[in-house]
PDB file of C-alpha atoms and ligand atoms in Angstrom:
ATOM      1  CA  UNK A  19       0.000   0.000   0.000  1.00 48.00           C
ATOM      2  CA  UNK A  20       1.162   3.532  -0.716  1.00 54.00           C
ATOM      3  CA  UNK A  21       1.996   5.361   2.519  1.00 60.00           C
ATOM      4  CA  UNK A  22      -0.808   7.796   3.328  1.00 64.00           C
ATOM      5  CA  UNK A  23       1.387   9.711   5.756  1.00 66.00           C
ATOM      6  CA  UNK A  24       5.060   9.617   6.677  1.00 60.00           C
ATOM      7  CA  UNK A  25       4.430   7.028   9.411  1.00 68.00           C
ATOM      8  CA  UNK A  26       1.085   5.709   8.124  1.00 77.00           C
ATOM      9  CA  UNK A  27      -0.653   7.275  11.118  1.00 87.00           C
ATOM     10  CA  UNK A  28      -3.522   9.750  11.315  1.00 92.00           C
ATOM     11  CA  UNK A  29      -5.403  10.965  14.399  1.00 94.00           C
ATOM     12  CA  UNK A  30      -9.152  11.248  13.801  1.00 96.00           C
ATOM     13  CA  UNK A  31     -11.803  12.532  16.190  1.00 97.00           C
ATOM     14  CA  UNK A  32     -15.487  11.496  16.128  1.00 97.00           C
ATOM     15  CA  UNK A  33     -18.045  14.011  17.228  1.00 98.00           C
ATOM     16  CA  UNK A  34     -21.810  13.672  16.846  1.00 98.00           C
ATOM     17  CA  UNK A  35     -24.415  16.393  17.370  1.00 98.00           C
ATOM     18  CA  UNK A  36     -24.115  19.813  18.957  1.00 98.00           C
ATOM     19  CA  UNK A  37     -27.340  20.599  20.780  1.00 97.00           C
ATOM     20  CA  UNK A  38     -28.503  21.728  24.236  1.00 96.00           C
ATOM     21  CA  UNK A  39     -28.785  18.800  26.650  1.00 94.00           C
ATOM     22  CA  UNK A  40     -32.443  19.403  27.576  1.00 94.00           C
ATOM     23  CA  UNK A  41     -33.520  19.232  23.900  1.00 95.00           C
ATOM     24  CA  UNK A  42     -30.926  16.692  22.697  1.00 95.00           C
ATOM     25  CA  UNK A  43     -33.643  14.812  20.754  1.00 94.00           C
ATOM     26  CA  UNK A  44     -33.894  17.752  18.310  1.00 95.00           C
ATOM     27  CA  UNK A  45     -30.719  16.681  16.487  1.00 96.00           C
ATOM     28  CA  UNK A  46     -29.649  13.139  15.655  1.00 97.00           C
ATOM     29  CA  UNK A  47     -30.891   9.934  17.285  1.00 96.00           C
ATOM     30  CA  UNK A  48     -33.188  10.648  20.260  1.00 95.00           C
ATOM     31  CA  UNK A  49     -32.051   7.858  22.656  1.00 93.00           C
ATOM     32  CA  UNK A  50     -30.382   8.512  26.022  1.00 92.00           C
ATOM     33  CA  UNK A  51     -27.357   6.534  24.805  1.00 91.00           C
ATOM     34  CA  UNK A  52     -26.950   8.776  21.761  1.00 94.00           C
ATOM     35  CA  UNK A  53     -27.160  11.830  24.051  1.00 95.00           C
ATOM     36  CA  UNK A  54     -23.873  10.812  25.702  1.00 94.00           C
ATOM     37  CA  UNK A  55     -22.130  11.803  22.467  1.00 96.00           C
ATOM     38  CA  UNK A  56     -23.899  15.147  21.934  1.00 97.00           C
ATOM     39  CA  UNK A  57     -22.116  18.296  23.065  1.00 97.00           C
ATOM     40  CA  UNK A  58     -23.724  21.446  24.364  1.00 97.00           C
ATOM     41  CA  UNK A  59     -23.055  24.334  21.889  1.00 97.00           C
ATOM     42  CA  UNK A  60     -20.959  26.316  24.384  1.00 97.00           C
ATOM     43  CA  UNK A  61     -18.821  23.269  25.198  1.00 97.00           C
ATOM     44  CA  UNK A  62     -18.349  22.484  21.514  1.00 98.00           C
ATOM     45  CA  UNK A  63     -17.194  26.065  20.913  1.00 98.00           C
ATOM     46  CA  UNK A  64     -14.633  25.593  23.685  1.00 97.00           C
ATOM     47  CA  UNK A  65     -13.478  22.299  22.135  1.00 97.00           C
ATOM     48  CA  UNK A  66     -12.916  24.011  18.787  1.00 97.00           C
ATOM     49  CA  UNK A  67     -11.114  27.010  20.320  1.00 97.00           C
ATOM     50  CA  UNK A  68      -8.873  24.825  22.475  1.00 97.00           C
ATOM     51  CA  UNK A  69      -7.986  22.463  19.643  1.00 96.00           C
ATOM     52  CA  UNK A  70      -7.248  25.425  17.348  1.00 96.00           C
ATOM     53  CA  UNK A  71      -4.939  26.950  19.982  1.00 94.00           C
ATOM     54  CA  UNK A  72      -3.194  23.678  20.887  1.00 92.00           C
ATOM     55  CA  UNK A  73      -2.820  21.649  17.726  1.00 91.00           C
ATOM     56  CA  UNK A  74      -0.492  22.805  15.000  1.00 83.00           C
ATOM     57  CA  UNK A  75      -1.931  22.843  11.516  1.00 88.00           C
ATOM     58  CA  UNK A  76      -5.449  22.635  10.141  1.00 93.00           C
ATOM     59  CA  UNK A  77      -7.334  19.335  10.109  1.00 95.00           C
ATOM     60  CA  UNK A  78      -6.804  17.466   6.844  1.00 94.00           C
ATOM     61  CA  UNK A  79      -9.412  15.777   4.681  1.00 95.00           C
ATOM     62  CA  UNK A  80      -8.962  12.145   3.784  1.00 93.00           C
ATOM     63  CA  UNK A  81      -9.142  13.122   0.111  1.00 91.00           C
ATOM     64  CA  UNK A  82      -5.935  15.126   0.642  1.00 87.00           C
ATOM     65  CA  UNK A  83      -4.182  11.972   1.888  1.00 79.00           C
ATOM     66  CA  UNK A  84      -5.263  10.124  -1.211  1.00 64.00           C
ATOM     67  CA  UNK A  85      -4.510  12.985  -3.609  1.00 64.00           C
ATOM     68  CA  UNK A  86      -0.921  13.660  -2.634  1.00 61.00           C
ATOM     69  CA  UNK A  87       1.887  11.659  -4.151  1.00 56.00           C
ATOM     70  CA  UNK A  88       4.185  12.570  -1.306  1.00 53.00           C
ATOM     71  CA  UNK A  89       3.061  11.214   2.049  1.00 58.00           C
ATOM     72  CA  UNK A  90       2.024  13.975   4.479  1.00 63.00           C
ATOM     73  CA  UNK A  91       4.658  14.636   7.114  1.00 65.00           C
ATOM     74  CA  UNK A  92       4.149  13.968  10.832  1.00 72.00           C
ATOM     75  CA  UNK A  93       0.820  12.702  12.152  1.00 82.00           C
ATOM     76  CA  UNK A  94      -1.967  14.754  10.584  1.00 91.00           C
ATOM     77  CA  UNK A  95      -5.351  15.029  12.297  1.00 94.00           C
ATOM     78  CA  UNK A  96      -8.914  14.889  11.009  1.00 97.00           C
ATOM     79  CA  UNK A  97     -12.328  15.754  12.382  1.00 98.00           C
ATOM     80  CA  UNK A  98     -15.435  13.647  11.668  1.00 98.00           C
ATOM     81  CA  UNK A  99     -19.129  13.813  12.647  1.00 98.00           C
ATOM     82  CA  UNK A 100     -21.432  10.783  12.675  1.00 98.00           C
ATOM     83  CA  UNK A 101     -25.178  10.213  12.125  1.00 98.00           C
ATOM     84  CA  UNK A 102     -26.341  13.146   9.946  1.00 98.00           C
ATOM     85  CA  UNK A 103     -28.175  15.212  12.581  1.00 98.00           C
ATOM     86  CA  UNK A 104     -29.617  18.629  11.692  1.00 98.00           C
ATOM     87  CA  UNK A 105     -27.016  20.356  13.888  1.00 98.00           C
ATOM     88  CA  UNK A 106     -24.304  19.495  11.341  1.00 98.00           C
ATOM     89  CA  UNK A 107     -25.794  22.201   9.170  1.00 98.00           C
ATOM     90  CA  UNK A 108     -27.395  24.558  11.678  1.00 97.00           C
ATOM     91  CA  UNK A 109     -24.617  24.679  14.297  1.00 97.00           C
ATOM     92  CA  UNK A 110     -21.417  22.843  13.470  1.00 98.00           C
ATOM     93  CA  UNK A 111     -20.340  23.847   9.954  1.00 98.00           C
ATOM     94  CA  UNK A 112     -20.251  27.622  10.681  1.00 98.00           C
ATOM     95  CA  UNK A 113     -18.081  27.128  13.768  1.00 97.00           C
ATOM     96  CA  UNK A 114     -15.620  24.948  11.847  1.00 98.00           C
ATOM     97  CA  UNK A 115     -15.485  27.312   8.897  1.00 98.00           C
ATOM     98  CA  UNK A 116     -14.703  30.258  11.224  1.00 96.00           C
ATOM     99  CA  UNK A 117     -11.433  28.439  11.935  1.00 96.00           C
ATOM    100  CA  UNK A 118     -10.892  27.654   8.257  1.00 96.00           C
ATOM    101  CA  UNK A 119     -11.581  23.978   8.949  1.00 97.00           C
ATOM    102  CA  UNK A 120     -13.366  21.444   6.790  1.00 97.00           C
ATOM    103  CA  UNK A 121     -14.740  18.159   8.167  1.00 98.00           C
ATOM    104  CA  UNK A 122     -16.110  14.735   7.256  1.00 98.00           C
ATOM    105  CA  UNK A 123     -19.881  14.467   7.799  1.00 98.00           C
ATOM    106  CA  UNK A 124     -21.291  10.911   7.805  1.00 98.00           C
ATOM    107  CA  UNK A 125     -24.978  10.416   7.099  1.00 98.00           C
ATOM    108  CA  UNK A 126     -27.269   7.433   7.842  1.00 98.00           C
ATOM    109  CA  UNK A 127     -29.262   7.692   4.638  1.00 98.00           C
ATOM    110  CA  UNK A 128     -32.594   6.199   5.822  1.00 98.00           C
ATOM    111  CA  UNK A 129     -32.907   9.238   8.111  1.00 98.00           C
ATOM    112  CA  UNK A 130     -32.324  11.987   5.548  1.00 98.00           C
ATOM    113  CA  UNK A 131     -35.137  14.553   5.879  1.00 98.00           C
ATOM    114  CA  UNK A 132     -36.585  12.923   9.030  1.00 97.00           C
ATOM    115  CA  UNK A 133     -37.162  15.108  12.139  1.00 97.00           C
ATOM    116  CA  UNK A 134     -33.794  15.900  13.732  1.00 97.00           C
ATOM    117  CA  UNK A 135     -31.795  14.998  10.617  1.00 98.00           C
ATOM    118  CA  UNK A 136     -30.461  16.982   7.662  1.00 98.00           C
ATOM    119  CA  UNK A 137     -32.479  17.523   4.509  1.00 98.00           C
ATOM    120  CA  UNK A 138     -31.045  16.741   1.054  1.00 98.00           C
ATOM    121  CA  UNK A 139     -30.525  20.509   0.489  1.00 98.00           C
ATOM    122  CA  UNK A 140     -28.541  20.847   3.712  1.00 98.00           C
ATOM    123  CA  UNK A 141     -26.317  17.896   2.766  1.00 98.00           C
ATOM    124  CA  UNK A 142     -25.710  19.400  -0.684  1.00 98.00           C
ATOM    125  CA  UNK A 143     -24.910  22.761   0.883  1.00 98.00           C
ATOM    126  CA  UNK A 144     -22.255  21.264   3.186  1.00 98.00           C
ATOM    127  CA  UNK A 145     -20.621  19.593   0.204  1.00 98.00           C
ATOM    128  CA  UNK A 146     -20.604  22.871  -1.746  1.00 98.00           C
ATOM    129  CA  UNK A 147     -18.909  24.501   1.222  1.00 98.00           C
ATOM    130  CA  UNK A 148     -16.004  22.058   0.869  1.00 98.00           C
ATOM    131  CA  UNK A 149     -16.831  19.416   3.467  1.00 98.00           C
ATOM    132  CA  UNK A 150     -16.705  15.673   2.770  1.00 98.00           C
ATOM    133  CA  UNK A 151     -20.011  13.809   2.846  1.00 98.00           C
ATOM    134  CA  UNK A 152     -19.835  10.071   3.499  1.00 98.00           C
ATOM    135  CA  UNK A 153     -22.099   7.123   4.235  1.00 98.00           C
ATOM    136  CA  UNK A 154     -22.894   6.022   7.784  1.00 98.00           C
ATOM    137  CA  UNK A 155     -24.912   3.038   6.415  1.00 98.00           C
ATOM    138  CA  UNK A 156     -28.638   3.192   5.560  1.00 98.00           C
ATOM    139  CA  UNK A 157     -30.356   2.012   8.740  1.00 97.00           C
ATOM    140  CA  UNK A 158     -27.567   2.480  11.317  1.00 97.00           C
ATOM    141  CA  UNK A 159     -27.353  -1.120  12.690  1.00 95.00           C
ATOM    142  CA  UNK A 160     -25.696  -0.950  16.116  1.00 91.00           C
ATOM    143  CA  UNK A 161     -24.134  -4.415  15.927  1.00 92.00           C
ATOM    144  CA  UNK A 162     -22.952  -4.084  12.367  1.00 96.00           C
ATOM    145  CA  UNK A 163     -20.372  -6.884  12.330  1.00 95.00           C
ATOM    146  CA  UNK A 164     -23.021  -9.380  13.543  1.00 94.00           C
ATOM    147  CA  UNK A 165     -25.161  -8.821  10.448  1.00 96.00           C
ATOM    148  CA  UNK A 166     -25.006 -11.296   7.529  1.00 97.00           C
ATOM    149  CA  UNK A 167     -22.565 -10.485   4.701  1.00 97.00           C
ATOM    150  CA  UNK A 168     -25.302  -9.539   2.197  1.00 98.00           C
ATOM    151  CA  UNK A 169     -26.933  -7.179   4.614  1.00 98.00           C
ATOM    152  CA  UNK A 170     -23.627  -5.438   5.393  1.00 98.00           C
ATOM    153  CA  UNK A 171     -22.870  -5.074   1.707  1.00 98.00           C
ATOM    154  CA  UNK A 172     -26.377  -3.717   1.022  1.00 98.00           C
ATOM    155  CA  UNK A 173     -26.035  -1.144   3.829  1.00 98.00           C
ATOM    156  CA  UNK A 174     -22.878   0.171   2.150  1.00 98.00           C
ATOM    157  CA  UNK A 175     -23.928  -0.010  -1.486  1.00 98.00           C
ATOM    158  CA  UNK A 176     -27.412   1.495  -1.075  1.00 98.00           C
ATOM    159  CA  UNK A 177     -26.293   4.305   1.212  1.00 98.00           C
ATOM    160  CA  UNK A 178     -23.435   5.308  -1.086  1.00 98.00           C
ATOM    161  CA  UNK A 179     -25.704   5.290  -4.134  1.00 98.00           C
ATOM    162  CA  UNK A 180     -28.303   7.458  -2.356  1.00 98.00           C
ATOM    163  CA  UNK A 181     -25.571   9.991  -1.530  1.00 98.00           C
ATOM    164  CA  UNK A 182     -23.906   9.762  -4.960  1.00 98.00           C
ATOM    165  CA  UNK A 183     -27.243  10.549  -6.583  1.00 98.00           C
ATOM    166  CA  UNK A 184     -27.970  13.371  -4.166  1.00 98.00           C
ATOM    167  CA  UNK A 185     -24.554  14.989  -4.669  1.00 98.00           C
ATOM    168  CA  UNK A 186     -24.180  14.081  -8.329  1.00 98.00           C
ATOM    169  CA  UNK A 187     -20.693  12.712  -7.687  1.00 98.00           C
ATOM    170  CA  UNK A 188     -19.395   9.312  -6.568  1.00 98.00           C
ATOM    171  CA  UNK A 189     -19.385   8.877  -2.771  1.00 98.00           C
ATOM    172  CA  UNK A 190     -16.768   6.312  -1.755  1.00 98.00           C
ATOM    173  CA  UNK A 191     -16.119   7.257   1.874  1.00 98.00           C
ATOM    174  CA  UNK A 192     -17.956   5.813   4.876  1.00 98.00           C
ATOM    175  CA  UNK A 193     -17.957   5.461   8.649  1.00 98.00           C
ATOM    176  CA  UNK A 194     -19.071   2.456  10.655  1.00 98.00           C
ATOM    177  CA  UNK A 195     -22.233   2.886  12.794  1.00 97.00           C
ATOM    178  CA  UNK A 196     -22.265   1.437  16.313  1.00 93.00           C
ATOM    179  CA  UNK A 197     -18.544   0.734  16.394  1.00 91.00           C
ATOM    180  CA  UNK A 198     -18.664  -3.087  16.115  1.00 93.00           C
ATOM    181  CA  UNK A 199     -15.876  -3.843  13.641  1.00 95.00           C
ATOM    182  CA  UNK A 200     -14.516  -6.994  11.998  1.00 96.00           C
ATOM    183  CA  UNK A 201     -12.462  -7.632   8.878  1.00 96.00           C
ATOM    184  CA  UNK A 202     -15.710  -8.606   7.104  1.00 97.00           C
ATOM    185  CA  UNK A 203     -17.063  -5.122   7.761  1.00 98.00           C
ATOM    186  CA  UNK A 204     -14.176  -3.702   5.719  1.00 98.00           C
ATOM    187  CA  UNK A 205     -14.447  -6.480   3.110  1.00 98.00           C
ATOM    188  CA  UNK A 206     -18.141  -5.756   2.525  1.00 98.00           C
ATOM    189  CA  UNK A 207     -17.374  -2.019   2.301  1.00 98.00           C
ATOM    190  CA  UNK A 208     -14.649  -2.779  -0.259  1.00 98.00           C
ATOM    191  CA  UNK A 209     -17.050  -5.034  -2.187  1.00 98.00           C
ATOM    192  CA  UNK A 210     -19.522  -2.131  -2.323  1.00 98.00           C
ATOM    193  CA  UNK A 211     -16.837   0.111  -3.833  1.00 98.00           C
ATOM    194  CA  UNK A 212     -15.932   2.055  -0.680  1.00 98.00           C
ATOM    195  CA  UNK A 213     -12.332   3.328  -0.741  1.00 97.00           C
ATOM    196  CA  UNK A 214     -12.075   4.754   2.781  1.00 97.00           C
ATOM    197  CA  UNK A 215     -13.734   3.366   5.918  1.00 98.00           C
ATOM    198  CA  UNK A 216     -13.537   5.115   9.296  1.00 98.00           C
ATOM    199  CA  UNK A 217     -14.152   2.791  12.262  1.00 97.00           C
ATOM    200  CA  UNK A 218     -14.420   3.614  15.986  1.00 95.00           C
ATOM    201  CA  UNK A 219     -11.313   1.605  16.908  1.00 94.00           C
ATOM    202  CA  UNK A 220      -9.197   4.011  18.979  1.00 94.00           C
ATOM    203  CA  UNK A 221      -6.014   3.837  16.932  1.00 94.00           C
ATOM    204  CA  UNK A 222      -3.934   6.128  14.734  1.00 93.00           C
ATOM    205  CA  UNK A 223      -2.731   3.211  12.622  1.00 93.00           C
ATOM    206  CA  UNK A 224      -4.055   2.935   9.062  1.00 93.00           C
ATOM    207  CA  UNK A 225      -4.530  -0.388   7.273  1.00 94.00           C
ATOM    208  CA  UNK A 226      -5.801  -1.492   3.911  1.00 94.00           C
ATOM    209  CA  UNK A 227      -8.365  -4.243   3.328  1.00 96.00           C
ATOM    210  CA  UNK A 228      -8.919  -5.251  -0.301  1.00 96.00           C
ATOM    211  CA  UNK A 229      -8.233  -1.764  -1.596  1.00 95.00           C
ATOM    212  CA  UNK A 230     -10.193   0.016   1.147  1.00 96.00           C
ATOM    213  CA  UNK A 231      -8.186   2.278   3.483  1.00 95.00           C
ATOM    214  CA  UNK A 232      -9.330   1.650   7.092  1.00 96.00           C
ATOM    215  CA  UNK A 233      -8.806   4.368   9.701  1.00 96.00           C
ATOM    216  CA  UNK A 234      -9.512   4.310  13.447  1.00 96.00           C
ATOM    217  CA  UNK A 235     -11.009   7.226  15.369  1.00 96.00           C
ATOM    218  CA  UNK A 236     -11.240   8.570  18.922  1.00 95.00           C
ATOM    219  CA  UNK A 237     -14.751   9.201  20.248  1.00 95.00           C
ATOM    220  CA  UNK A 238     -15.572  12.467  21.968  1.00 96.00           C
ATOM    221  CA  UNK A 239     -18.318  12.246  24.600  1.00 94.00           C
ATOM    222  CA  UNK A 240     -20.123  15.074  26.347  1.00 94.00           C
ATOM    223  CA  UNK A 241     -18.180  14.749  29.609  1.00 92.00           C
ATOM    224  CA  UNK A 242     -14.780  15.135  27.929  1.00 93.00           C
ATOM    225  CA  UNK A 243     -13.009  18.427  28.492  1.00 94.00           C
ATOM    226  CA  UNK A 244     -11.744  20.597  25.620  1.00 96.00           C
ATOM    227  CA  UNK A 245      -8.200  19.923  26.888  1.00 94.00           C
ATOM    228  CA  UNK A 246      -8.629  16.162  26.478  1.00 93.00           C
ATOM    229  CA  UNK A 247      -9.965  16.539  22.929  1.00 95.00           C
ATOM    230  CA  UNK A 248      -7.030  18.812  22.079  1.00 94.00           C
ATOM    231  CA  UNK A 249      -4.544  16.372  23.644  1.00 93.00           C
ATOM    232  CA  UNK A 250      -5.960  13.532  21.535  1.00 93.00           C
ATOM    233  CA  UNK A 251      -5.929  15.647  18.358  1.00 93.00           C
ATOM    234  CA  UNK A 252      -2.312  16.591  18.960  1.00 90.00           C
ATOM    235  CA  UNK A 253      -1.444  12.896  19.191  1.00 85.00           C
ATOM    236  CA  UNK A 254      -0.576  12.772  22.915  1.00 82.00           C
ATOM    237  CA  UNK A 255      -0.269   9.226  24.113  1.00 76.00           C
ATOM    238  CA  UNK A 256      -1.932   9.178  27.574  1.00 76.00           C
ATOM    239  CA  UNK A 257      -5.532  10.135  26.650  1.00 80.00           C
ATOM    240  CA  UNK A 258      -5.400   7.910  23.586  1.00 81.00           C
ATOM    241  CA  UNK A 259      -4.126   5.005  25.658  1.00 76.00           C
ATOM    242  CA  UNK A 260      -6.896   5.489  28.247  1.00 81.00           C
ATOM    243  CA  UNK A 261      -9.472   5.327  25.450  1.00 82.00           C
ATOM    244  CA  UNK A 262      -7.882   2.184  24.033  1.00 81.00           C
ATOM    245  CA  UNK A 263      -7.929   0.424  27.414  1.00 81.00           C
ATOM    246  CA  UNK A 264     -11.605   1.322  27.941  1.00 80.00           C
ATOM    247  CA  UNK A 265     -12.492   0.228  24.393  1.00 81.00           C
ATOM    248  CA  UNK A 266     -10.822  -3.160  24.780  1.00 80.00           C
ATOM    249  CA  UNK A 267     -12.533  -3.591  28.161  1.00 79.00           C
ATOM    250  CA  UNK A 268     -15.926  -2.801  26.569  1.00 79.00           C
ATOM    251  CA  UNK A 269     -15.325  -5.328  23.788  1.00 76.00           C
ATOM    252  CA  UNK A 270     -14.295  -7.987  26.280  1.00 73.00           C
ATOM    253  CA  UNK A 271     -17.226  -7.409  28.610  1.00 71.00           C
ATOM    254  CA  UNK A 272     -19.766  -7.279  25.767  1.00 70.00           C
ATOM    255  CA  UNK A 273     -18.477 -10.720  24.825  1.00 66.00           C
ATOM    256  CA  UNK A 274     -18.638 -12.016  28.384  1.00 62.00           C
ATOM    257  CA  UNK A 275     -22.052 -10.611  29.201  1.00 57.00           C
ATOM    258  CA  UNK A 276     -24.182  -7.588  28.392  1.00 58.00           C
ATOM    259  CA  UNK A 277     -25.398  -6.943  31.949  1.00 59.00           C
ATOM    260  CA  UNK A 278     -21.932  -6.923  33.378  1.00 58.00           C
ATOM    261  CA  UNK A 279     -20.923  -4.422  30.737  1.00 57.00           C
ATOM    262  CA  UNK A 280     -23.883  -2.155  31.450  1.00 60.00           C
ATOM    263  CA  UNK A 281     -23.261  -2.184  35.228  1.00 62.00           C
ATOM    264  CA  UNK A 282     -19.564  -1.462  34.701  1.00 61.00           C
ATOM    265  CA  UNK A 283     -20.352   1.344  32.296  1.00 58.00           C
ATOM    266  CA  UNK A 284     -22.761   2.923  34.746  1.00 59.00           C
ATOM    267  CA  UNK A 285     -20.098   2.815  37.458  1.00 62.00           C
ATOM    268  CA  UNK A 286     -17.533   4.311  35.078  1.00 59.00           C
ATOM    269  CA  UNK A 287     -19.890   7.121  33.996  1.00 55.00           C
ATOM    270  CA  UNK A 288     -20.670   7.989  37.648  1.00 58.00           C
ATOM    271  CA  UNK A 289     -16.973   8.026  38.376  1.00 57.00           C
ATOM    272  CA  UNK A 290     -16.312  10.358  35.477  1.00 53.00           C
ATOM    273  CA  UNK A 291     -19.148  12.671  36.439  1.00 50.00           C
ATOM    274  CA  UNK A 292     -17.596  13.000  39.875  1.00 53.00           C
ATOM    275  CA  UNK A 293     -14.027  13.376  38.563  1.00 53.00           C
ATOM    276  CA  UNK A 294     -14.153  14.719  35.006  1.00 49.00           C
ATOM    277  CA  UNK A 295     -10.975  14.001  33.061  1.00 45.00           C
ATOM    278  CA  UNK A 296      -8.848  17.148  32.974  1.00 41.00           C
TER     279      UNK A 296
HETATM  280 ZN1  LIG B 555     -23.712   6.548  14.408  1.00 75.08          ZN
END
């Protein structure tokens, strides 16, 4: 595989919606679980300001990695948003553009135009403003890797054709909903013609599966401080390592038993609420 960066590493952040906590259902998926990933507008503004002050260089777009013949130097960083909530257009894009940033916006296509989600016009507008639009599957299955092969492939191929038609250009970039990843997830994406797949595996390492570039990402939740987001974006090891340990623990405990995982998560969330990560 051609090196995408000097060391084949990229740091990517995943955000979701930006909406006030009391009305979180107005953008994106309305569940309490989804709300954990939605940031209050003031907090999001602080995240952006802190990252801009701390991290050197603008965020890159994955198309820039692919377009350059010379690998980008150092460890570039990228910013991504999952689900396709209305706040991508009404709140987020302006704040990013004020910094001169462009982002990757991933859309679950079955929800386009539904309450709380972007309309086709809003998606087109973001693209015209220079952002990347990608697929986040059609129906947003939470346990994606557990689905049969045909279903996974259909989720990728139908969602990318909906977006390609809407934008009148080929859409070959996607992000995995729900976070459950396996090699088959990337193989089905590759079979559906996807060239870049963002997962939720907390890693900076890039790999290639049957011609599809696979990139990990670090999830930002509503309790995370701007300083932590900036530390992750600048590639610092400690906050990334903490996220990796927690991620592996979650995977392990989901395998061992769902209830155990839920109890442990509740304990962890309470702990964090008492002692927010600085
Ligand atoms: Zn999602």
